[in-house]
PDB file of C-alpha atoms in Angstrom:
ATOM      1  CA  MET A 294     132.834  87.449 143.203  1.00 81.00           C
ATOM      2  CA  GLU A 295     130.616  88.488 146.088  1.00 89.00           C
ATOM      3  CA  PHE A 296     130.782  91.707 147.034  1.00 95.00           C
ATOM      4  CA  ASN A 297     131.633  92.845 150.389  1.00 95.00           C
ATOM      5  CA  ARG A 298     133.615  95.789 151.891  1.00 93.00           C
ATOM      6  CA  ARG A 299     135.925  93.964 154.012  1.00 95.00           C
ATOM      7  CA  ILE A 300     139.464  95.278 153.394  1.00 97.00           C
ATOM      8  CA  LYS A 301     141.310  93.596 150.674  1.00 98.00           C
ATOM      9  CA  ILE A 302     144.868  93.776 149.983  1.00 98.00           C
ATOM     10  CA  ALA A 303     145.847  93.641 146.318  1.00 98.00           C
ATOM     11  CA  PRO A 304     149.681  93.467 145.731  1.00 98.00           C
ATOM     12  CA  SER A 305     150.777  94.826 142.284  1.00 97.00           C
ATOM     13  CA  ILE A 306     152.676  92.197 140.642  1.00 96.00           C
ATOM     14  CA  LEU A 307     154.600  95.255 138.592  1.00 94.00           C
ATOM     15  CA  ALA A 308     156.380  95.207 141.905  1.00 95.00           C
ATOM     16  CA  ALA A 309     157.530  91.284 141.549  1.00 96.00           C
ATOM     17  CA  ASP A 310     160.032  89.166 140.191  1.00 96.00           C
ATOM     18  CA  PHE A 311     158.882  88.256 136.851  1.00 95.00           C
ATOM     19  CA  SER A 312     161.468  85.696 136.001  1.00 95.00           C
ATOM     20  CA  ASN A 313     159.741  83.567 138.703  1.00 96.00           C
ATOM     21  CA  ILE A 314     156.448  84.903 138.403  1.00 97.00           C
ATOM     22  CA  GLY A 315     154.808  81.830 138.991  1.00 97.00           C
ATOM     23  CA  ARG A 316     156.250  81.638 142.751  1.00 97.00           C
ATOM     24  CA  GLU A 317     155.825  84.842 143.445  1.00 97.00           C
ATOM     25  CA  ILE A 318     152.143  84.783 143.113  1.00 98.00           C
ATOM     26  CA  LYS A 319     151.977  81.594 145.320  1.00 97.00           C
ATOM     27  CA  ALA A 320     153.852  83.392 147.523  1.00 97.00           C
ATOM     28  CA  ILE A 321     151.653  86.290 147.992  1.00 98.00           C
ATOM     29  CA  GLU A 322     148.321  84.711 147.760  1.00 98.00           C
ATOM     30  CA  SER A 323     149.753  82.178 150.560  1.00 97.00           C
ATOM     31  CA  HIS A 324     150.837  85.134 152.427  1.00 97.00           C
ATOM     32  CA  GLY A 325     147.547  87.019 152.791  1.00 97.00           C
ATOM     33  CA  ALA A 326     146.624  88.628 149.617  1.00 98.00           C
ATOM     34  CA  ASP A 327     143.053  88.877 148.906  1.00 98.00           C
ATOM     35  CA  TRP A 328     143.922  90.124 144.743  1.00 98.00           C
ATOM     36  CA  VAL A 329     146.575  89.888 142.456  1.00 98.00           C
ATOM     37  CA  HIS A 330     146.710  93.448 140.460  1.00 98.00           C
ATOM     38  CA  VAL A 331     147.835  93.270 137.055  1.00 98.00           C
ATOM     39  CA  ASP A 332     149.058  96.777 135.462  1.00 97.00           C
ATOM     40  CA  VAL A 333     149.209  96.768 131.798  1.00 98.00           C
ATOM     41  CA  MET A 334     151.065 100.248 130.010  1.00 97.00           C
ATOM     42  CA  ASP A 335     150.965 100.885 126.614  1.00 97.00           C
ATOM     43  CA  GLY A 336     154.328 103.713 126.475  1.00 96.00           C
ATOM     44  CA  HIS A 337     151.346 105.626 124.896  1.00 95.00           C
ATOM     45  CA  PHE A 338     148.551 106.574 127.681  1.00 97.00           C
ATOM     46  CA  VAL A 339     151.661 106.579 130.649  1.00 96.00           C
ATOM     47  CA  PRO A 340     155.094 106.634 130.176  1.00 92.00           C
ATOM     48  CA  ASN A 341     156.147 103.166 130.645  1.00 93.00           C
ATOM     49  CA  LEU A 342     155.997  99.918 128.918  1.00 96.00           C
ATOM     50  CA  THR A 343     154.702  96.512 130.557  1.00 96.00           C
ATOM     51  CA  ILE A 344     152.992  93.648 129.102  1.00 97.00           C
ATOM     52  CA  GLY A 345     149.871  92.812 126.711  1.00 97.00           C
ATOM     53  CA  PRO A 346     147.259  89.973 126.877  1.00 98.00           C
ATOM     54  CA  PRO A 347     149.432  86.929 125.926  1.00 98.00           C
ATOM     55  CA  ALA A 348     151.492  87.441 129.226  1.00 97.00           C
ATOM     56  CA  VAL A 349     148.499  88.344 131.195  1.00 98.00           C
ATOM     57  CA  LYS A 350     147.072  84.934 130.014  1.00 98.00           C
ATOM     58  CA  ALA A 351     150.389  83.199 131.134  1.00 97.00           C
ATOM     59  CA  ILE A 352     149.921  84.767 134.591  1.00 97.00           C
ATOM     60  CA  ARG A 353     146.414  83.790 134.779  1.00 98.00           C
ATOM     61  CA  LYS A 354     147.275  80.139 135.025  1.00 97.00           C
ATOM     62  CA  HIS A 355     149.045  80.945 138.422  1.00 98.00           C
ATOM     63  CA  ILE A 356     146.137  83.199 140.078  1.00 98.00           C
ATOM     64  CA  THR A 357     143.724  81.359 142.547  1.00 98.00           C
ATOM     65  CA  THR A 358     142.151  84.228 143.674  1.00 98.00           C
ATOM     66  CA  VAL A 359     141.082  87.525 141.892  1.00 98.00           C
ATOM     67  CA  MET A 360     142.761  88.844 138.805  1.00 98.00           C
ATOM     68  CA  ASP A 361     142.325  92.627 138.973  1.00 98.00           C
ATOM     69  CA  VAL A 362     143.573  94.171 135.677  1.00 98.00           C
ATOM     70  CA  HIS A 363     144.232  97.628 135.701  1.00 98.00           C
ATOM     71  CA  LEU A 364     144.678  98.827 131.606  1.00 98.00           C
ATOM     72  CA  MET A 365     146.896 102.254 131.629  1.00 98.00           C
ATOM     73  CA  ILE A 366     146.156 102.232 127.760  1.00 98.00           C
ATOM     74  CA  ALA A 367     144.148 103.795 124.818  1.00 98.00           C
ATOM     75  CA  PRO A 368     142.308 103.275 123.209  1.00 97.00           C
ATOM     76  CA  VAL A 369     140.983 100.442 125.539  1.00 98.00           C
ATOM     77  CA  ASP A 370     138.197  98.947 123.092  1.00 98.00           C
ATOM     78  CA  PRO A 371     139.851  97.231 120.802  1.00 98.00           C
ATOM     79  CA  PHE A 372     141.391  95.029 123.760  1.00 98.00           C
ATOM     80  CA  VAL A 373     138.274  94.344 125.638  1.00 98.00           C
ATOM     81  CA  GLU A 374     137.934  90.613 124.436  1.00 98.00           C
ATOM     82  CA  ALA A 375     141.667  89.933 124.346  1.00 98.00           C
ATOM     83  CA  PHE A 376     141.838  90.431 128.273  1.00 98.00           C
ATOM     84  CA  ALA A 377     138.534  88.683 128.614  1.00 98.00           C
ATOM     85  CA  ASP A 378     140.249  85.777 126.878  1.00 98.00           C
ATOM     86  CA  ALA A 379     143.324  86.350 129.206  1.00 98.00           C
ATOM     87  CA  GLY A 380     140.836  85.372 132.170  1.00 98.00           C
ATOM     88  CA  ALA A 381     140.636  88.949 133.930  1.00 98.00           C
ATOM     89  CA  ASP A 382     137.959  88.868 136.468  1.00 98.00           C
ATOM     90  CA  ILE A 383     137.977  92.974 136.865  1.00 98.00           C
ATOM     91  CA  LEU A 384     138.603  94.893 133.799  1.00 98.00           C
ATOM     92  CA  THR A 385     139.564  98.560 134.689  1.00 98.00           C
ATOM     93  CA  ALA A 386     139.773 101.550 132.165  1.00 98.00           C
ATOM     94  CA  HIS A 387     140.841 104.991 132.920  1.00 98.00           C
ATOM     95  CA  ILE A 388     138.256 107.488 132.346  1.00 98.00           C
ATOM     96  CA  GLU A 389     140.826 109.678 130.555  1.00 98.00           C
ATOM     97  CA  ALA A 390     141.879 107.034 128.194  1.00 97.00           C
ATOM     98  CA  GLY A 391     138.971 107.537 125.557  1.00 94.00           C
ATOM     99  CA  PRO A 392     135.780 109.884 125.026  1.00 94.00           C
ATOM    100  CA  HIS A 393     132.986 106.926 125.249  1.00 96.00           C
ATOM    101  CA  ILE A 394     133.897 105.483 128.513  1.00 97.00           C
ATOM    102  CA  HIS A 395     130.451 104.101 128.732  1.00 97.00           C
ATOM    103  CA  ARG A 396     130.638 101.997 125.697  1.00 98.00           C
ATOM    104  CA  THR A 397     133.932 101.047 127.183  1.00 98.00           C
ATOM    105  CA  LEU A 398     131.987  99.772 130.599  1.00 98.00           C
ATOM    106  CA  GLN A 399     129.243  98.104 128.423  1.00 98.00           C
ATOM    107  CA  MET A 400     131.778  95.930 126.109  1.00 98.00           C
ATOM    108  CA  ILE A 401     133.939  94.610 129.408  1.00 98.00           C
ATOM    109  CA  ARG A 402     130.263  93.794 131.395  1.00 98.00           C
ATOM    110  CA  HIS A 403     129.376  92.182 127.975  1.00 98.00           C
ATOM    111  CA  ASN A 404     132.789  89.797 128.028  1.00 98.00           C
ATOM    112  CA  GLY A 405     131.819  88.596 131.300  1.00 98.00           C
ATOM    113  CA  MET A 406     133.923  90.814 133.568  1.00 98.00           C
ATOM    114  CA  LYS A 407     133.480  93.049 136.221  1.00 98.00           C
ATOM    115  CA  ALA A 408     133.909  96.764 135.286  1.00 98.00           C
ATOM    116  CA  GLY A 409     136.108  99.039 136.780  1.00 98.00           C
ATOM    117  CA  VAL A 410     137.035 102.934 135.806  1.00 98.00           C
ATOM    118  CA  ALA A 411     140.231 104.641 137.093  1.00 98.00           C
ATOM    119  CA  LEU A 412     140.169 108.323 138.167  1.00 98.00           C
ATOM    120  CA  ASN A 413     143.779 110.137 137.490  1.00 98.00           C
ATOM    121  CA  PRO A 414     144.786 112.942 140.280  1.00 97.00           C
ATOM    122  CA  GLY A 415     143.383 115.768 138.426  1.00 97.00           C
ATOM    123  CA  THR A 416     140.477 113.934 137.588  1.00 98.00           C
ATOM    124  CA  PRO A 417     137.309 114.953 140.183  1.00 98.00           C
ATOM    125  CA  ALA A 418     134.996 112.208 141.718  1.00 98.00           C
ATOM    126  CA  SER A 419     132.070 113.621 140.043  1.00 98.00           C
ATOM    127  CA  ALA A 420     133.182 112.194 136.804  1.00 98.00           C
ATOM    128  CA  ILE A 421     131.649 109.026 137.692  1.00 98.00           C
ATOM    129  CA  SER A 422     128.185 110.310 138.152  1.00 97.00           C
ATOM    130  CA  ASN A 423     126.665 109.638 134.715  1.00 96.00           C
ATOM    131  CA  ILE A 424     128.119 106.262 135.180  1.00 98.00           C
ATOM    132  CA  ILE A 425     127.631 105.095 138.211  1.00 98.00           C
ATOM    133  CA  ASN A 426     125.249 102.005 137.365  1.00 97.00           C
ATOM    134  CA  GLN A 427     127.526 100.736 135.117  1.00 97.00           C
ATOM    135  CA  ILE A 428     130.650  99.884 137.255  1.00 98.00           C
ATOM    136  CA  ASP A 429     131.848  97.611 139.777  1.00 98.00           C
ATOM    137  CA  LEU A 430     134.916  99.083 140.973  1.00 98.00           C
ATOM    138  CA  VAL A 431     136.167 102.618 140.962  1.00 98.00           C
ATOM    139  CA  CYS A 432     139.979 103.211 141.384  1.00 98.00           C
ATOM    140  CA  VAL A 433     141.429 105.980 142.733  1.00 98.00           C
ATOM    141  CA  MET A 434     144.939 106.993 141.719  1.00 98.00           C
ATOM    142  CA  THR A 435     147.071 108.161 144.546  1.00 97.00           C
ATOM    143  CA  VAL A 436     150.047 108.909 142.476  1.00 96.00           C
ATOM    144  CA  ASN A 437     150.075 109.895 138.394  1.00 94.00           C
ATOM    145  CA  PRO A 438     150.111 106.566 136.912  1.00 91.00           C
ATOM    146  CA  GLY A 439     153.057 105.093 135.090  1.00 82.00           C
ATOM    147  CA  PHE A 440     155.586 103.934 137.824  1.00 76.00           C
ATOM    148  CA  GLY A 441     155.847 102.400 140.847  1.00 71.00           C
ATOM    149  CA  GLY A 442     157.557 103.697 143.808  1.00 72.00           C
ATOM    150  CA  GLN A 443     155.764 107.151 143.578  1.00 79.00           C
ATOM    151  CA  LYS A 444     154.956 109.459 146.599  1.00 89.00           C
ATOM    152  CA  PHE A 445     151.673 109.038 147.933  1.00 95.00           C
ATOM    153  CA  LEU A 446     149.080 111.624 146.934  1.00 97.00           C
ATOM    154  CA  ASN A 447     146.534 111.970 149.551  1.00 98.00           C
ATOM    155  CA  MET A 448     142.998 111.683 147.792  1.00 98.00           C
ATOM    156  CA  SER A 449     140.794 111.436 151.129  1.00 98.00           C
ATOM    157  CA  SER A 450     138.338 114.245 149.910  1.00 98.00           C
ATOM    158  CA  LYS A 451     137.975 112.384 146.739  1.00 98.00           C
ATOM    159  CA  ILE A 452     137.249 108.994 148.324  1.00 98.00           C
ATOM    160  CA  GLY A 453     134.713 110.431 150.681  1.00 98.00           C
ATOM    161  CA  ALA A 454     133.167 112.155 147.204  1.00 98.00           C
ATOM    162  CA  LEU A 455     133.180 109.137 146.225  1.00 98.00           C
ATOM    163  CA  GLN A 456     131.220 107.305 148.891  1.00 97.00           C
ATOM    164  CA  LYS A 457     128.322 109.832 148.451  1.00 97.00           C
ATOM    165  CA  ILE A 458     128.104 109.199 144.837  1.00 98.00           C
ATOM    166  CA  ILE A 459     128.615 105.215 145.089  1.00 98.00           C
ATOM    167  CA  GLY A 460     125.708 105.066 148.392  1.00 97.00           C
ATOM    168  CA  ASP A 461     124.791 101.600 149.222  1.00 96.00           C
ATOM    169  CA  ARG A 462     125.684 100.174 145.505  1.00 97.00           C
ATOM    170  CA  PRO A 463     128.061  96.778 145.231  1.00 98.00           C
ATOM    171  CA  VAL A 464     130.877  99.186 143.906  1.00 98.00           C
ATOM    172  CA  TYR A 465     134.708  99.045 145.557  1.00 98.00           C
ATOM    173  CA  ILE A 466     136.774 101.597 146.069  1.00 98.00           C
ATOM    174  CA  GLU A 467     140.306 100.955 145.113  1.00 98.00           C
ATOM    175  CA  VAL A 468     143.083 103.002 146.164  1.00 98.00           C
ATOM    176  CA  ASP A 469     146.411 102.410 144.002  1.00 97.00           C
ATOM    177  CA  GLY A 470     149.795 104.447 144.376  1.00 94.00           C
ATOM    178  CA  GLY A 471     152.260 104.704 147.125  1.00 94.00           C
ATOM    179  CA  ILE A 472     150.328 102.251 149.880  1.00 96.00           C
ATOM    180  CA  ASP A 473     151.858 101.171 152.675  1.00 96.00           C
ATOM    181  CA  SER A 474     151.373 100.812 156.376  1.00 96.00           C
ATOM    182  CA  LYS A 475     151.202 104.458 156.738  1.00 96.00           C
ATOM    183  CA  THR A 476     149.172 105.210 153.921  1.00 97.00           C
ATOM    184  CA  ALA A 477     146.632 102.284 154.157  1.00 98.00           C
ATOM    185  CA  SER A 478     145.024 104.145 157.411  1.00 97.00           C
ATOM    186  CA  ILE A 479     144.433 107.412 155.503  1.00 97.00           C
ATOM    187  CA  VAL A 480     142.401 106.020 152.679  1.00 98.00           C
ATOM    188  CA  SER A 481     141.009 103.366 154.863  1.00 97.00           C
ATOM    189  CA  LYS A 482     139.781 106.180 157.094  1.00 97.00           C
ATOM    190  CA  ALA A 483     138.318 107.776 153.902  1.00 97.00           C
ATOM    191  CA  GLY A 484     136.360 105.181 153.098  1.00 97.00           C
ATOM    192  CA  ALA A 485     138.652 102.768 150.490  1.00 98.00           C
ATOM    193  CA  HIS A 486     137.990  99.187 150.292  1.00 96.00           C
ATOM    194  CA  VAL A 487     140.899  97.821 148.264  1.00 98.00           C
ATOM    195  CA  LEU A 488     144.439  98.531 148.467  1.00 98.00           C
ATOM    196  CA  VAL A 489     147.319  98.096 145.810  1.00 98.00           C
ATOM    197  CA  ALA A 490     150.578  97.981 146.953  1.00 97.00           C
ATOM    198  CA  GLY A 491     153.574  97.234 144.735  1.00 95.00           C
ATOM    199  CA  SER A 492     156.946  97.926 146.723  1.00 93.00           C
ATOM    200  CA  ALA A 493     155.685  98.097 150.094  1.00 96.00           C
ATOM    201  CA  VAL A 494     154.644  94.283 149.473  1.00 97.00           C
ATOM    202  CA  PHE A 495     157.404  92.994 148.165  1.00 96.00           C
ATOM    203  CA  ARG A 496     160.320  94.516 149.656  1.00 93.00           C
ATOM    204  CA  ASN A 497     162.802  92.468 151.763  1.00 91.00           C
ATOM    205  CA  GLY A 498     161.387  89.321 150.344  1.00 89.00           C
ATOM    206  CA  SER A 499     161.457  86.874 147.402  1.00 92.00           C
ATOM    207  CA  ALA A 500     159.784  83.656 146.331  1.00 91.00           C
ATOM    208  CA  HIS A 501     162.229  81.932 148.175  1.00 89.00           C
ATOM    209  CA  GLN A 502     162.051  83.823 151.286  1.00 91.00           C
ATOM    210  CA  PRO A 503     158.206  84.664 151.360  1.00 93.00           C
ATOM    211  CA  ASN A 504     157.707  85.597 154.904  1.00 95.00           C
ATOM    212  CA  SER A 505     158.613  88.915 154.235  1.00 96.00           C
ATOM    213  CA  TYR A 506     155.714  89.420 152.110  1.00 97.00           C
ATOM    214  CA  GLY A 507     153.393  87.890 154.662  1.00 97.00           C
ATOM    215  CA  HIS A 508     154.456  90.566 156.952  1.00 97.00           C
ATOM    216  CA  ASN A 509     153.918  93.609 154.712  1.00 97.00           C
ATOM    217  CA  ILE A 510     150.754  92.315 153.922  1.00 98.00           C
ATOM    218  CA  ASN A 511     149.907  92.162 157.709  1.00 97.00           C
ATOM    219  CA  ALA A 512     150.995  95.173 158.361  1.00 97.00           C
ATOM    220  CA  ILE A 513     149.136  97.201 155.465  1.00 98.00           C
ATOM    221  CA  ARG A 514     145.879  95.020 156.718  1.00 98.00           C
ATOM    222  CA  GLN A 515     146.528  95.695 160.419  1.00 97.00           C
ATOM    223  CA  SER A 516     146.887  99.660 159.475  1.00 96.00           C
ATOM    224  CA  ALA A 517     144.042 100.122 157.373  1.00 96.00           C
ATOM    225  CA  HIS A 518     141.879  97.558 159.652  1.00 87.00           C
ATOM    226  CA  ASN A 519     142.794  99.736 163.016  1.00 82.00           C
ATOM    227  CA  THR A 520     141.425 102.647 161.333  1.00 67.00           C
ATOM    228  CA  THR A 521     137.899 101.411 160.681  1.00 56.00           C
ATOM    229  CA  THR A 522     137.810  99.551 163.682  1.00 49.00           C
ATOM    230  CA  ALA A 523     138.261 102.939 165.375  1.00 48.00           C
ATOM    231  CA  SER A 524     136.050 104.978 163.159  1.00 46.00           C
TER     232      SER A 524
END
């Protein structure tokens, strides 16, 4: 993965049709997705339960771009090797998920993955100050994690603060939650590089009729691009 700050759209497959997941992934990748975002929830750290390493490994076979795995689980450390074996390119853990985030990030990198850290809406940007040299990505949650389709929370000031902490380091700022063709402009103007979108990508389409996916992805990208170009 070569680092660059071009806007990337990362559809969250939590919003896809899991009964046809291979074709869904092929559809979004062929219609403009840069990364594929995989949400893993444990029903403990967040009030929802999704998939584990075996399902992620099966999904990996269909992904030709970047598999961006977001762990909303606690604890994280016992599962790092399993997600590395499943083929994650990026593995993101929540800073709130355990007391030893530095150790977690070391384990992720030791297992050959890019290391991400996620911040819940109530966690300040300053929380990454002492781990900035151990991360490749910081995920700003713009909803409280656990469910798709929630109302967007504006975290522009946090994104701006993260930019100052990151400086010229090769660290992506990702935003996850409530992203669509309207809110994309807000977060991109603030400085986000990677936009995670679920229902906003998968609405009004299917693997059999994927043109809507392309239209939705392009609308999000255009909104973000217009803002960054104007600024």
